């Protein structure tokens, strides 16, 4: 963790030097507690990405988050684990936001249907127009419009560290419900694996003014045990960069 922390500091310093030379604008929401629609504001982010000459996903990774290549590294890990090898025909993503994971997923597989549940209407409209995905109506922590056992791959990235414990738990039940037997469930949470004392101190002192409910922690074994009762077994896990530290990506397979 100490090595990871030093690496993150180096990356952040590099980004700051880059910004100093180019004058790129770092977009910040006025409400960065997480789990809110304007956490990554649409218009300001799109303007800043264009001004920086970067795709919006790269702008968010490189400039806003200070974690260059973070999205691609997660996709690479999932590819290595064979998540896309089964050519999922139906994919569902909770909270795709800017679509940076969605876009890279579509480069790995060609689903016939890609559903999204996104609370920020401008981002949802942008993703529908750009990628032809299906935006489902959002009402609480439910995936009610999606039938039982209808999805090959359910995923959520950088979502469950921004919502409450109960909100995440309710989504977990729904994710298992909509996944077909043999399908996969992929999401990241901030587990105890990501929260050694040095990292906790970093979040407390470097995580940014205004943070409150974000980032939200979730016990790893709690996730594993819950999904086991829902017929889903943990296949793999790995760490992914987030902010001043990391988050843990869990990959489950639903049994027959």
PDB file of C-alpha atoms in Angstrom:
ATOM      1  CA  UNK A   1       0.000   0.000   0.000  1.00  0.00           C
ATOM      2  CA  UNK A   2       2.862   2.370   0.746  1.00  0.00           C
ATOM      3  CA  UNK A   3       4.296   1.752  -2.718  1.00  0.00           C
ATOM      4  CA  UNK A   4       0.882   2.335  -4.264  1.00  0.00           C
ATOM      5  CA  UNK A   5       0.525   5.559  -2.307  1.00  0.00           C
ATOM      6  CA  UNK A   6       3.912   6.808  -3.506  1.00  0.00           C
ATOM      7  CA  UNK A   7       3.015   5.923  -7.079  1.00  0.00           C
ATOM      8  CA  UNK A   8      -0.252   7.834  -6.800  1.00  0.00           C
ATOM      9  CA  UNK A   9       1.579  10.875  -5.398  1.00  0.00           C
ATOM     10  CA  UNK A  10       3.999  10.792  -8.320  1.00  0.00           C
ATOM     11  CA  UNK A  11       1.117  10.611 -10.797  1.00  0.00           C
ATOM     12  CA  UNK A  12      -0.686  13.480  -9.092  1.00  0.00           C
ATOM     13  CA  UNK A  13       2.463  15.605  -9.139  1.00  0.00           C
ATOM     14  CA  UNK A  14       2.898  14.871 -12.829  1.00  0.00           C
ATOM     15  CA  UNK A  15      -0.674  15.867 -13.570  1.00  0.00           C
ATOM     16  CA  UNK A  16      -0.272  19.099 -11.629  1.00  0.00           C
ATOM     17  CA  UNK A  17       2.859  19.953 -13.631  1.00  0.00           C
ATOM     18  CA  UNK A  18       0.993  19.185 -16.831  1.00  0.00           C
ATOM     19  CA  UNK A  19      -1.884  21.435 -15.832  1.00  0.00           C
ATOM     20  CA  UNK A  20       0.521  24.205 -14.970  1.00  0.00           C
ATOM     21  CA  UNK A  21       2.014  24.077 -18.462  1.00  0.00           C
ATOM     22  CA  UNK A  22      -1.208  23.746 -20.444  1.00  0.00           C
ATOM     23  CA  UNK A  23      -3.789  25.600 -18.398  1.00  0.00           C
ATOM     24  CA  UNK A  24      -6.248  22.682 -18.439  1.00  0.00           C
ATOM     25  CA  UNK A  25      -9.247  23.221 -16.221  1.00  0.00           C
ATOM     26  CA  UNK A  26      -9.977  20.673 -13.509  1.00  0.00           C
ATOM     27  CA  UNK A  27     -13.742  20.442 -13.157  1.00  0.00           C
ATOM     28  CA  UNK A  28     -14.997  20.169  -9.609  1.00  0.00           C
ATOM     29  CA  UNK A  29     -18.587  19.750  -8.550  1.00  0.00           C
ATOM     30  CA  UNK A  30     -19.869  22.105  -5.883  1.00  0.00           C
ATOM     31  CA  UNK A  31     -21.140  19.010  -4.071  1.00  0.00           C
ATOM     32  CA  UNK A  32     -18.546  16.231  -3.999  1.00  0.00           C
ATOM     33  CA  UNK A  33     -19.989  14.037  -1.272  1.00  0.00           C
ATOM     34  CA  UNK A  34     -20.667  11.339  -3.826  1.00  0.00           C
ATOM     35  CA  UNK A  35     -23.862   9.667  -4.918  1.00  0.00           C
ATOM     36  CA  UNK A  36     -25.218  12.924  -6.359  1.00  0.00           C
ATOM     37  CA  UNK A  37     -26.115  13.783  -9.935  1.00  0.00           C
ATOM     38  CA  UNK A  38     -23.617  16.611 -10.296  1.00  0.00           C
ATOM     39  CA  UNK A  39     -20.607  14.748  -8.888  1.00  0.00           C
ATOM     40  CA  UNK A  40     -19.126  14.944 -12.404  1.00  0.00           C
ATOM     41  CA  UNK A  41     -21.087  17.820 -14.002  1.00  0.00           C
ATOM     42  CA  UNK A  42     -21.910  17.167 -17.656  1.00  0.00           C
ATOM     43  CA  UNK A  43     -21.527  20.511 -19.445  1.00  0.00           C
ATOM     44  CA  UNK A  44     -18.447  21.687 -17.569  1.00  0.00           C
ATOM     45  CA  UNK A  45     -16.707  18.316 -17.945  1.00  0.00           C
ATOM     46  CA  UNK A  46     -17.388  18.117 -21.683  1.00  0.00           C
ATOM     47  CA  UNK A  47     -16.106  21.679 -22.208  1.00  0.00           C
ATOM     48  CA  UNK A  48     -12.965  21.009 -20.213  1.00  0.00           C
ATOM     49  CA  UNK A  49     -12.260  17.736 -22.044  1.00  0.00           C
ATOM     50  CA  UNK A  50     -12.586  19.476 -25.408  1.00  0.00           C
ATOM     51  CA  UNK A  51     -10.306  22.289 -24.262  1.00  0.00           C
ATOM     52  CA  UNK A  52      -7.736  19.712 -23.131  1.00  0.00           C
ATOM     53  CA  UNK A  53      -7.990  17.833 -26.433  1.00  0.00           C
ATOM     54  CA  UNK A  54      -8.822  14.618 -24.593  1.00  0.00           C
ATOM     55  CA  UNK A  55     -11.656  12.077 -24.845  1.00  0.00           C
ATOM     56  CA  UNK A  56     -13.968  12.660 -21.907  1.00  0.00           C
ATOM     57  CA  UNK A  57     -13.042   9.334 -20.277  1.00  0.00           C
ATOM     58  CA  UNK A  58      -9.333  10.089 -20.480  1.00  0.00           C
ATOM     59  CA  UNK A  59      -9.928  13.588 -19.149  1.00  0.00           C
ATOM     60  CA  UNK A  60     -11.707  12.183 -16.088  1.00  0.00           C
ATOM     61  CA  UNK A  61      -8.989   9.578 -15.470  1.00  0.00           C
ATOM     62  CA  UNK A  62      -5.961  11.718 -16.229  1.00  0.00           C
ATOM     63  CA  UNK A  63      -6.941  15.195 -15.082  1.00  0.00           C
ATOM     64  CA  UNK A  64      -9.904  15.039 -12.720  1.00  0.00           C
ATOM     65  CA  UNK A  65      -8.902  11.876 -10.861  1.00  0.00           C
ATOM     66  CA  UNK A  66      -5.146  11.975 -11.371  1.00  0.00           C
ATOM     67  CA  UNK A  67      -5.106   8.259 -12.236  1.00  0.00           C
ATOM     68  CA  UNK A  68      -3.985   7.960 -15.880  1.00  0.00           C
ATOM     69  CA  UNK A  69      -4.999   4.688 -17.517  1.00  0.00           C
ATOM     70  CA  UNK A  70      -7.148   3.564 -14.568  1.00  0.00           C
ATOM     71  CA  UNK A  71     -10.199   2.631 -16.629  1.00  0.00           C
ATOM     72  CA  UNK A  72      -8.191   0.738 -19.235  1.00  0.00           C
ATOM     73  CA  UNK A  73      -6.247  -1.149 -16.577  1.00  0.00           C
ATOM     74  CA  UNK A  74      -9.509  -2.438 -15.072  1.00  0.00           C
ATOM     75  CA  UNK A  75     -10.778  -3.515 -18.497  1.00  0.00           C
ATOM     76  CA  UNK A  76      -7.443  -5.250 -19.161  1.00  0.00           C
ATOM     77  CA  UNK A  77      -7.738  -7.176 -15.895  1.00  0.00           C
ATOM     78  CA  UNK A  78     -11.293  -8.245 -16.729  1.00  0.00           C
ATOM     79  CA  UNK A  79     -10.193  -9.361 -20.176  1.00  0.00           C
ATOM     80  CA  UNK A  80      -7.418 -11.419 -18.618  1.00  0.00           C
ATOM     81  CA  UNK A  81      -9.976 -13.078 -16.356  1.00  0.00           C
ATOM     82  CA  UNK A  82     -12.080 -14.078 -19.357  1.00  0.00           C
ATOM     83  CA  UNK A  83     -15.038 -11.840 -18.490  1.00  0.00           C
ATOM     84  CA  UNK A  84     -15.505 -10.827 -22.130  1.00  0.00           C
ATOM     85  CA  UNK A  85     -14.518 -14.177 -23.665  1.00  0.00           C
ATOM     86  CA  UNK A  86     -18.070 -15.515 -23.362  1.00  0.00           C
ATOM     87  CA  UNK A  87     -19.272 -12.719 -25.697  1.00  0.00           C
ATOM     88  CA  UNK A  88     -22.079 -11.486 -23.428  1.00  0.00           C
ATOM     89  CA  UNK A  89     -25.152 -10.677 -25.494  1.00  0.00           C
ATOM     90  CA  UNK A  90     -26.817  -8.637 -22.754  1.00  0.00           C
ATOM     91  CA  UNK A  91     -24.952  -6.196 -20.508  1.00  0.00           C
ATOM     92  CA  UNK A  92     -26.291  -3.997 -17.733  1.00  0.00           C
ATOM     93  CA  UNK A  93     -24.309  -1.203 -16.102  1.00  0.00           C
ATOM     94  CA  UNK A  94     -25.299   0.707 -12.981  1.00  0.00           C
ATOM     95  CA  UNK A  95     -24.131   4.311 -12.844  1.00  0.00           C
ATOM     96  CA  UNK A  96     -22.070   4.501 -16.048  1.00  0.00           C
ATOM     97  CA  UNK A  97     -21.767   8.293 -15.715  1.00  0.00           C
ATOM     98  CA  UNK A  98     -19.520   9.526 -18.515  1.00  0.00           C
ATOM     99  CA  UNK A  99     -19.472   6.058 -20.083  1.00  0.00           C
ATOM    100  CA  UNK A 100     -15.728   5.568 -19.813  1.00  0.00           C
ATOM    101  CA  UNK A 101     -16.114   1.908 -18.784  1.00  0.00           C
ATOM    102  CA  UNK A 102     -19.071   1.428 -21.120  1.00  0.00           C
ATOM    103  CA  UNK A 103     -17.097   2.592 -24.151  1.00  0.00           C
ATOM    104  CA  UNK A 104     -14.183   0.290 -23.410  1.00  0.00           C
ATOM    105  CA  UNK A 105     -16.530  -2.629 -22.709  1.00  0.00           C
ATOM    106  CA  UNK A 106     -18.038  -2.189 -26.169  1.00  0.00           C
ATOM    107  CA  UNK A 107     -14.551  -2.504 -27.636  1.00  0.00           C
ATOM    108  CA  UNK A 108     -14.206  -5.903 -25.946  1.00  0.00           C
ATOM    109  CA  UNK A 109     -17.589  -7.412 -26.841  1.00  0.00           C
ATOM    110  CA  UNK A 110     -20.611  -6.731 -29.054  1.00  0.00           C
ATOM    111  CA  UNK A 111     -23.739  -7.177 -26.920  1.00  0.00           C
ATOM    112  CA  UNK A 112     -27.086  -7.099 -28.654  1.00  0.00           C
ATOM    113  CA  UNK A 113     -28.484  -5.039 -25.775  1.00  0.00           C
ATOM    114  CA  UNK A 114     -26.730  -2.773 -23.266  1.00  0.00           C
ATOM    115  CA  UNK A 115     -28.889  -1.392 -20.454  1.00  0.00           C
ATOM    116  CA  UNK A 116     -27.877   1.467 -18.209  1.00  0.00           C
ATOM    117  CA  UNK A 117     -29.276   2.833 -14.946  1.00  0.00           C
ATOM    118  CA  UNK A 118     -27.984   6.395 -14.647  1.00  0.00           C
ATOM    119  CA  UNK A 119     -29.458   9.088 -12.388  1.00  0.00           C
ATOM    120  CA  UNK A 120     -27.801  12.037 -14.163  1.00  0.00           C
ATOM    121  CA  UNK A 121     -30.106  12.724 -17.117  1.00  0.00           C
ATOM    122  CA  UNK A 122     -27.556  14.665 -19.243  1.00  0.00           C
ATOM    123  CA  UNK A 123     -25.063  11.809 -19.058  1.00  0.00           C
ATOM    124  CA  UNK A 124     -27.751   9.209 -19.726  1.00  0.00           C
ATOM    125  CA  UNK A 125     -28.958  11.113 -22.805  1.00  0.00           C
ATOM    126  CA  UNK A 126     -25.376  11.459 -24.030  1.00  0.00           C
ATOM    127  CA  UNK A 127     -24.747   7.716 -23.697  1.00  0.00           C
ATOM    128  CA  UNK A 128     -27.978   6.810 -25.481  1.00  0.00           C
ATOM    129  CA  UNK A 129     -27.164   9.181 -28.357  1.00  0.00           C
ATOM    130  CA  UNK A 130     -23.498   8.181 -28.594  1.00  0.00           C
ATOM    131  CA  UNK A 131     -23.582   4.425 -28.032  1.00  0.00           C
ATOM    132  CA  UNK A 132     -27.172   3.379 -28.652  1.00  0.00           C
ATOM    133  CA  UNK A 133     -27.624   1.919 -25.183  1.00  0.00           C
ATOM    134  CA  UNK A 134     -31.000   1.531 -23.453  1.00  0.00           C
ATOM    135  CA  UNK A 135     -31.528   3.900 -20.528  1.00  0.00           C
ATOM    136  CA  UNK A 136     -33.818   2.315 -17.977  1.00  0.00           C
ATOM    137  CA  UNK A 137     -35.877   4.470 -15.569  1.00  0.00           C
ATOM    138  CA  UNK A 138     -34.207   4.887 -12.189  1.00  0.00           C
ATOM    139  CA  UNK A 139     -36.293   4.728  -9.024  1.00  0.00           C
ATOM    140  CA  UNK A 140     -34.442   4.028  -5.809  1.00  0.00           C
ATOM    141  CA  UNK A 141     -31.969   1.160  -5.547  1.00  0.00           C
ATOM    142  CA  UNK A 142     -33.793  -1.173  -7.886  1.00  0.00           C
ATOM    143  CA  UNK A 143     -33.408  -2.669 -11.359  1.00  0.00           C
ATOM    144  CA  UNK A 144     -37.139  -3.417 -11.559  1.00  0.00           C
ATOM    145  CA  UNK A 145     -37.540  -2.805 -15.328  1.00  0.00           C
ATOM    146  CA  UNK A 146     -35.038  -5.622 -16.053  1.00  0.00           C
ATOM    147  CA  UNK A 147     -36.493  -9.181 -15.948  1.00  0.00           C
ATOM    148  CA  UNK A 148     -35.093 -11.956 -13.756  1.00  0.00           C
ATOM    149  CA  UNK A 149     -32.185 -13.941 -15.205  1.00  0.00           C
ATOM    150  CA  UNK A 150     -31.937 -11.851 -18.372  1.00  0.00           C
ATOM    151  CA  UNK A 151     -28.423 -10.378 -18.245  1.00  0.00           C
ATOM    152  CA  UNK A 152     -25.087 -12.008 -19.138  1.00  0.00           C
ATOM    153  CA  UNK A 153     -22.845  -9.346 -17.566  1.00  0.00           C
ATOM    154  CA  UNK A 154     -23.847  -6.917 -14.820  1.00  0.00           C
ATOM    155  CA  UNK A 155     -21.279  -4.326 -13.875  1.00  0.00           C
ATOM    156  CA  UNK A 156     -20.772  -1.149 -11.846  1.00  0.00           C
ATOM    157  CA  UNK A 157     -17.536   0.816 -11.612  1.00  0.00           C
ATOM    158  CA  UNK A 158     -16.753   3.520  -9.058  1.00  0.00           C
ATOM    159  CA  UNK A 159     -20.366   3.421  -7.874  1.00  0.00           C
ATOM    160  CA  UNK A 160     -20.593   1.547  -4.593  1.00  0.00           C
ATOM    161  CA  UNK A 161     -17.944   3.649  -2.901  1.00  0.00           C
ATOM    162  CA  UNK A 162     -20.308   6.619  -3.386  1.00  0.00           C
ATOM    163  CA  UNK A 163     -23.565   5.249  -1.963  1.00  0.00           C
ATOM    164  CA  UNK A 164     -24.638   4.139   1.496  1.00  0.00           C
ATOM    165  CA  UNK A 165     -24.215   0.625   2.820  1.00  0.00           C
ATOM    166  CA  UNK A 166     -27.937  -0.108   2.526  1.00  0.00           C
ATOM    167  CA  UNK A 167     -28.121   1.383  -0.957  1.00  0.00           C
ATOM    168  CA  UNK A 168     -25.288  -0.817  -2.142  1.00  0.00           C
ATOM    169  CA  UNK A 169     -26.802  -3.884  -0.446  1.00  0.00           C
ATOM    170  CA  UNK A 170     -30.129  -3.348  -2.192  1.00  0.00           C
ATOM    171  CA  UNK A 171     -28.386  -3.071  -5.539  1.00  0.00           C
ATOM    172  CA  UNK A 172     -26.472  -6.295  -4.821  1.00  0.00           C
ATOM    173  CA  UNK A 173     -29.735  -8.205  -4.395  1.00  0.00           C
ATOM    174  CA  UNK A 174     -31.012  -6.788  -7.666  1.00  0.00           C
ATOM    175  CA  UNK A 175     -27.792  -7.553  -9.535  1.00  0.00           C
ATOM    176  CA  UNK A 176     -28.026 -11.204  -8.567  1.00  0.00           C
ATOM    177  CA  UNK A 177     -31.704 -11.299  -9.511  1.00  0.00           C
ATOM    178  CA  UNK A 178     -31.228 -10.044 -13.085  1.00  0.00           C
ATOM    179  CA  UNK A 179     -28.119 -12.115 -13.865  1.00  0.00           C
ATOM    180  CA  UNK A 180     -28.701 -15.314 -15.814  1.00  0.00           C
ATOM    181  CA  UNK A 181     -27.192 -18.623 -14.617  1.00  0.00           C
ATOM    182  CA  UNK A 182     -23.582 -18.680 -15.771  1.00  0.00           C
ATOM    183  CA  UNK A 183     -23.474 -14.888 -16.053  1.00  0.00           C
ATOM    184  CA  UNK A 184     -21.015 -12.614 -14.288  1.00  0.00           C
ATOM    185  CA  UNK A 185     -21.340  -9.749 -11.852  1.00  0.00           C
ATOM    186  CA  UNK A 186     -18.494  -7.233 -11.665  1.00  0.00           C
ATOM    187  CA  UNK A 187     -18.229  -4.259  -9.298  1.00  0.00           C
ATOM    188  CA  UNK A 188     -15.744  -2.513  -7.061  1.00  0.00           C
ATOM    189  CA  UNK A 189     -16.047  -1.598  -3.412  1.00  0.00           C
ATOM    190  CA  UNK A 190     -13.739  -0.033  -0.876  1.00  0.00           C
ATOM    191  CA  UNK A 191     -13.033  -3.072   1.279  1.00  0.00           C
ATOM    192  CA  UNK A 192     -10.730  -3.446   4.286  1.00  0.00           C
ATOM    193  CA  UNK A 193      -8.099  -4.589   1.765  1.00  0.00           C
ATOM    194  CA  UNK A 194      -8.012  -0.958   0.601  1.00  0.00           C
ATOM    195  CA  UNK A 195      -8.031   0.663   4.041  1.00  0.00           C
ATOM    196  CA  UNK A 196      -4.798   0.137   5.938  1.00  0.00           C
ATOM    197  CA  UNK A 197      -3.940   2.914   8.452  1.00  0.00           C
ATOM    198  CA  UNK A 198      -1.715   4.790   5.990  1.00  0.00           C
ATOM    199  CA  UNK A 199      -4.472   4.852   3.396  1.00  0.00           C
ATOM    200  CA  UNK A 200      -7.089   5.936   5.933  1.00  0.00           C
ATOM    201  CA  UNK A 201      -4.830   8.813   6.918  1.00  0.00           C
ATOM    202  CA  UNK A 202      -4.396   9.746   3.254  1.00  0.00           C
ATOM    203  CA  UNK A 203      -8.158   9.838   2.700  1.00  0.00           C
ATOM    204  CA  UNK A 204      -8.641  11.905   5.845  1.00  0.00           C
ATOM    205  CA  UNK A 205      -5.946  14.452   4.973  1.00  0.00           C
ATOM    206  CA  UNK A 206      -5.648  14.396   1.165  1.00  0.00           C
ATOM    207  CA  UNK A 207      -9.039  13.139  -0.008  1.00  0.00           C
ATOM    208  CA  UNK A 208     -10.417  16.611  -0.638  1.00  0.00           C
ATOM    209  CA  UNK A 209     -12.501  19.155   1.204  1.00  0.00           C
ATOM    210  CA  UNK A 210     -16.218  18.451   1.344  1.00  0.00           C
ATOM    211  CA  UNK A 211     -16.065  14.671   1.332  1.00  0.00           C
ATOM    212  CA  UNK A 212     -18.669  13.224   3.619  1.00  0.00           C
ATOM    213  CA  UNK A 213     -20.415   9.959   2.731  1.00  0.00           C
ATOM    214  CA  UNK A 214     -17.854   9.421  -0.037  1.00  0.00           C
ATOM    215  CA  UNK A 215     -15.840   7.233  -0.025  1.00  0.00           C
ATOM    216  CA  UNK A 216     -18.047   4.572   1.576  1.00  0.00           C
ATOM    217  CA  UNK A 217     -16.460   1.380   2.913  1.00  0.00           C
ATOM    218  CA  UNK A 218     -17.938  -2.114   2.509  1.00  0.00           C
ATOM    219  CA  UNK A 219     -16.625  -5.260   4.263  1.00  0.00           C
ATOM    220  CA  UNK A 220     -15.285  -7.715   1.688  1.00  0.00           C
ATOM    221  CA  UNK A 221     -16.528 -10.862   3.410  1.00  0.00           C
ATOM    222  CA  UNK A 222     -19.968  -9.315   3.745  1.00  0.00           C
ATOM    223  CA  UNK A 223     -20.134  -9.080  -0.061  1.00  0.00           C
ATOM    224  CA  UNK A 224     -18.833 -12.603  -0.573  1.00  0.00           C
ATOM    225  CA  UNK A 225     -21.217 -14.117   1.972  1.00  0.00           C
ATOM    226  CA  UNK A 226     -24.259 -12.261   0.655  1.00  0.00           C
ATOM    227  CA  UNK A 227     -23.637 -13.254  -2.956  1.00  0.00           C
ATOM    228  CA  UNK A 228     -23.048 -16.856  -1.873  1.00  0.00           C
ATOM    229  CA  UNK A 229     -26.584 -16.940  -0.480  1.00  0.00           C
ATOM    230  CA  UNK A 230     -27.755 -15.660  -3.883  1.00  0.00           C
ATOM    231  CA  UNK A 231     -26.045 -18.473  -5.753  1.00  0.00           C
ATOM    232  CA  UNK A 232     -23.032 -16.434  -6.862  1.00  0.00           C
ATOM    233  CA  UNK A 233     -19.427 -17.442  -6.190  1.00  0.00           C
ATOM    234  CA  UNK A 234     -16.398 -15.168  -6.126  1.00  0.00           C
ATOM    235  CA  UNK A 235     -14.135 -15.954  -9.093  1.00  0.00           C
ATOM    236  CA  UNK A 236     -11.459 -13.286  -8.706  1.00  0.00           C
ATOM    237  CA  UNK A 237     -10.590  -9.890  -7.277  1.00  0.00           C
ATOM    238  CA  UNK A 238      -7.998  -7.197  -7.891  1.00  0.00           C
ATOM    239  CA  UNK A 239      -7.205  -3.644  -6.821  1.00  0.00           C
ATOM    240  CA  UNK A 240      -7.914  -0.628  -9.025  1.00  0.00           C
ATOM    241  CA  UNK A 241      -6.738   2.971  -8.488  1.00  0.00           C
ATOM    242  CA  UNK A 242      -9.155   5.479  -6.984  1.00  0.00           C
ATOM    243  CA  UNK A 243      -8.360   8.922  -5.681  1.00  0.00           C
ATOM    244  CA  UNK A 244      -5.486   8.812  -3.223  1.00  0.00           C
ATOM    245  CA  UNK A 245      -5.676   5.045  -2.836  1.00  0.00           C
ATOM    246  CA  UNK A 246      -7.512   2.083  -4.386  1.00  0.00           C
ATOM    247  CA  UNK A 247     -10.748   0.144  -4.555  1.00  0.00           C
ATOM    248  CA  UNK A 248     -11.247  -3.615  -4.871  1.00  0.00           C
ATOM    249  CA  UNK A 249     -12.918  -5.100  -7.947  1.00  0.00           C
ATOM    250  CA  UNK A 250     -14.868  -8.316  -7.270  1.00  0.00           C
ATOM    251  CA  UNK A 251     -15.878 -10.750 -10.027  1.00  0.00           C
ATOM    252  CA  UNK A 252     -18.730 -13.183  -9.283  1.00  0.00           C
ATOM    253  CA  UNK A 253     -20.260 -15.956 -11.391  1.00  0.00           C
ATOM    254  CA  UNK A 254     -23.870 -16.973 -10.896  1.00  0.00           C
ATOM    255  CA  UNK A 255     -24.404 -20.703 -10.653  1.00  0.00           C
ATOM    256  CA  UNK A 256     -26.984 -22.755 -12.522  1.00  0.00           C
TER     257      UNK A 256
END
